[in-house]
CSV table of C-alpha atoms in Angstrom, one decimal:
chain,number,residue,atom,x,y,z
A,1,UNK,CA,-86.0,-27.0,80.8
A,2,UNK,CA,-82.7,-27.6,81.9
A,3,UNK,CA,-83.4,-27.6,85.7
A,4,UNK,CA,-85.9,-30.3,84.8
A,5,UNK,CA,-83.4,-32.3,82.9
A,6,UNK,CA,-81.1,-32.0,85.4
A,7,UNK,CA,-83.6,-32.9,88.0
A,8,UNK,CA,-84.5,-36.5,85.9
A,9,UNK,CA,-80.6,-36.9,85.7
A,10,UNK,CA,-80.3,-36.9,89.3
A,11,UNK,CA,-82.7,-39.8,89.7
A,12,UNK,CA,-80.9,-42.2,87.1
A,13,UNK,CA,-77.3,-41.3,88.5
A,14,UNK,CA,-75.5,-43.3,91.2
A,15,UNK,CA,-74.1,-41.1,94.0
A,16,UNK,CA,-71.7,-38.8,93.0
A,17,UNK,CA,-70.5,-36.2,95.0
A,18,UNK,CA,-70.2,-33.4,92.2
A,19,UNK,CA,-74.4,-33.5,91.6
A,20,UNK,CA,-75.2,-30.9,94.1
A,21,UNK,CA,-72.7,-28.3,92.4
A,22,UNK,CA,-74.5,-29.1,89.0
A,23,UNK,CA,-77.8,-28.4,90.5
A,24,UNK,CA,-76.1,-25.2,92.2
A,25,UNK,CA,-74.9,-23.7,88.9
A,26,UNK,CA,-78.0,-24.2,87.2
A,27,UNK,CA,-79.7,-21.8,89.6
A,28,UNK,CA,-77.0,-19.8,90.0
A,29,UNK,CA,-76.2,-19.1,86.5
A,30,UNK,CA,-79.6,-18.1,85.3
A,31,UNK,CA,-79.5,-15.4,88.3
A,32,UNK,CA,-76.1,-14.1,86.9
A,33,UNK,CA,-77.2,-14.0,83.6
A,34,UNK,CA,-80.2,-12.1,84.2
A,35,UNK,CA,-78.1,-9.6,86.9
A,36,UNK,CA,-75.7,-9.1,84.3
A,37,UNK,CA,-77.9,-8.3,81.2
A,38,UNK,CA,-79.3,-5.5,84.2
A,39,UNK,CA,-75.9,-4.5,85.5
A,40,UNK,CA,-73.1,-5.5,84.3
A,41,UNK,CA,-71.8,-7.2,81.2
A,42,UNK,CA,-68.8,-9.3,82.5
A,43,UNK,CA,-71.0,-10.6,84.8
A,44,UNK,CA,-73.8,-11.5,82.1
A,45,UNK,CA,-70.9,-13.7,80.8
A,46,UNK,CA,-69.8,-15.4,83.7
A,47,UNK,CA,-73.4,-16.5,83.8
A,48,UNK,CA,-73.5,-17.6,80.4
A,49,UNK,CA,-70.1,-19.6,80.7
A,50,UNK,CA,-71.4,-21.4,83.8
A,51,UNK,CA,-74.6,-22.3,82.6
A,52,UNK,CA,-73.2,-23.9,79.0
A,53,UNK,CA,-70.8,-25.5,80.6
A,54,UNK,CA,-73.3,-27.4,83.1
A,55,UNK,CA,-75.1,-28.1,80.5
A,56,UNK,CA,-71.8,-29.7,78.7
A,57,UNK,CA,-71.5,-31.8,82.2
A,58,UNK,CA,-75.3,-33.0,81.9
A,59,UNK,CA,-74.6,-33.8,78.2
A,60,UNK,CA,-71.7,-35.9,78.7
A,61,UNK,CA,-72.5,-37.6,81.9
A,62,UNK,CA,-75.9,-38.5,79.8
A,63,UNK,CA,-74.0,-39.8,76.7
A,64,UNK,CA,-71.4,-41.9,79.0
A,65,UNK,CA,-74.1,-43.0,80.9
A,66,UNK,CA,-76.7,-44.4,77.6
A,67,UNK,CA,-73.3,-46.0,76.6
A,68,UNK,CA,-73.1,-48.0,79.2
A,69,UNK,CA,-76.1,-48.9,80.2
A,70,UNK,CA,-78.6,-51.2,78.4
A,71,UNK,CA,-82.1,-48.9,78.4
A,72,UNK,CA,-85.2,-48.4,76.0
A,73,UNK,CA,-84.1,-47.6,72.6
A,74,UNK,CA,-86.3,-45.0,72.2
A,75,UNK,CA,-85.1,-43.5,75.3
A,76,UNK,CA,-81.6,-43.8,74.5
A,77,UNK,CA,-82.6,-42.2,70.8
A,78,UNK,CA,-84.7,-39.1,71.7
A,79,UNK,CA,-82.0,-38.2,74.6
A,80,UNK,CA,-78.9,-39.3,71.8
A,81,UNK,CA,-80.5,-36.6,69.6
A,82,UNK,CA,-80.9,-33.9,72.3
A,83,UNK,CA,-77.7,-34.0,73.3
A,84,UNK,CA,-76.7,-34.1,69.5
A,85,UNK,CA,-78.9,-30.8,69.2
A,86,UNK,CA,-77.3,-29.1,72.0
A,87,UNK,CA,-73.7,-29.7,70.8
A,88,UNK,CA,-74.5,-28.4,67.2
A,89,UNK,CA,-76.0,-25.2,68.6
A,90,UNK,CA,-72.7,-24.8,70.3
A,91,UNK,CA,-70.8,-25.4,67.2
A,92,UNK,CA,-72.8,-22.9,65.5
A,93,UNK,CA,-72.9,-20.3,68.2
A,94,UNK,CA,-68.9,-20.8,67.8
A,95,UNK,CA,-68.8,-20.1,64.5
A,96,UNK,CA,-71.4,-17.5,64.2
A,97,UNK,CA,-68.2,-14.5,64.1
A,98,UNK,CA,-66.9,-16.1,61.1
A,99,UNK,CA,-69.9,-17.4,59.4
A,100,UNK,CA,-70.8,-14.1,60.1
A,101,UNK,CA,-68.2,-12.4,58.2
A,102,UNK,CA,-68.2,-14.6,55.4
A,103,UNK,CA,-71.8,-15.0,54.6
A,104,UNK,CA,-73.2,-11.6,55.8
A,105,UNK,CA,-75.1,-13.3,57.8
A,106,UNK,CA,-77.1,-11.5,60.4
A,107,UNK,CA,-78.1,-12.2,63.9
A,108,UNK,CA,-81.7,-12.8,62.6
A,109,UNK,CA,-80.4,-15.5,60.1
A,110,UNK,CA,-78.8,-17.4,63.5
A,111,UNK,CA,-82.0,-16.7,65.7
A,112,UNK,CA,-84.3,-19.2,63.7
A,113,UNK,CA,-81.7,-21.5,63.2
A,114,UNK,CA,-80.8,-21.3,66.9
A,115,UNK,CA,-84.0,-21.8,68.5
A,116,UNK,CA,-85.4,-24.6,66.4
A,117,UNK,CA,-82.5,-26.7,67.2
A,118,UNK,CA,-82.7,-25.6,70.7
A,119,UNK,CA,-86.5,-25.9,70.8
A,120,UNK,CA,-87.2,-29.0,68.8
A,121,UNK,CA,-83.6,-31.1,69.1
A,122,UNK,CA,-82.5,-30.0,72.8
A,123,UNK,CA,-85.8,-29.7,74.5
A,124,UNK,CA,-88.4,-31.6,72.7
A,125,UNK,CA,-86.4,-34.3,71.5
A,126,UNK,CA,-85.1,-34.5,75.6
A,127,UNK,CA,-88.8,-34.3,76.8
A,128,UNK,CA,-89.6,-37.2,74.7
A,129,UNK,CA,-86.5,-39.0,76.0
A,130,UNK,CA,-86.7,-38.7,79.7
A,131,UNK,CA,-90.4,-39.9,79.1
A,132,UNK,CA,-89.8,-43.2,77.5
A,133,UNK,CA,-86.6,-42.8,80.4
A,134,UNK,CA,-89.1,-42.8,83.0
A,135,UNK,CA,-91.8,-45.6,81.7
A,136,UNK,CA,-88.9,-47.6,81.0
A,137,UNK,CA,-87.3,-47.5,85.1
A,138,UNK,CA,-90.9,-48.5,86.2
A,139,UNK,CA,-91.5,-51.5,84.0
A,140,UNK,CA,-87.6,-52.6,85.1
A,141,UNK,CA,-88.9,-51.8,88.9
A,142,UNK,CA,-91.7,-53.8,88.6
A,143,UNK,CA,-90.2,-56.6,87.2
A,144,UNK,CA,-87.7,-56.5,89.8
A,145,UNK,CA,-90.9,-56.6,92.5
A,146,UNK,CA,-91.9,-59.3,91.0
């Protein structure tokens, strides 16, 4: 879902020069990732590390960028939220180690946990958000034709 996401990004940002390199680490770190879990693990993490850290740039430039600018509400909501939901995954993926030791929590305790943030709050919520995203640049284009 992220290369769509960063796709619908692309066509709400003004120019900036740094958008091709975003689009160009979300291909590339999904190919590292996957040639690393084959191959070699330091390489799995460079992936890993480049494709979170996109995704921190398409986060942020999203947040600044409902800040500033007066859109739907429901838009501005449902893409709040997913960006919300990916940030708490981080923080929980941060503090998994130590959770970890102090809870006995197990990987399969994080998995569910995990992916229904990730499903539901990142993706969903995000899907949701660029829709009302889109409706909402076609009525303001067609009011502008008008």
């Amino acid at each position: 879902m992220v290369p769509i996401f960063i796709g619908a990004l692309g066509r709400i940002m003004t120019k900036k020069s740094w958008y091709p390199w975003v689009v160009a680490i979300d291909i590339i770190g999904p190919i590292l990732i996957a040639i690393g879990m084959i191959f070699s693990k330091p390489i799995e993490y460079v992936g890993v590390t480049l494709f979170a850290c996109n995704i921190v740039v398409y986060t942020a430039y999203l947040l600044t960028y409902l800040r500033k600018n007066a859109l739907d509400i429901k838009a501005a909501f449902f893409l709040g939220l997913s960006c919300l939901a990916f940030y708490t995954v981080i923080v929980i993926s941060i503090f998994y180690p130590l959770l970890k030791n102090m809870y006995s929590l197990t990987i399969l305790d994080f998995i569910p946990i995990y992916g229904s943030l990730h499903a539901f709050g990142f993706v969903l919520c995000g899907l949701i958000g660029w829709v009302y995203m889109v409706d909402f640049i076609k009525e303001k284009a067609n009011q502008s034709a008008s």
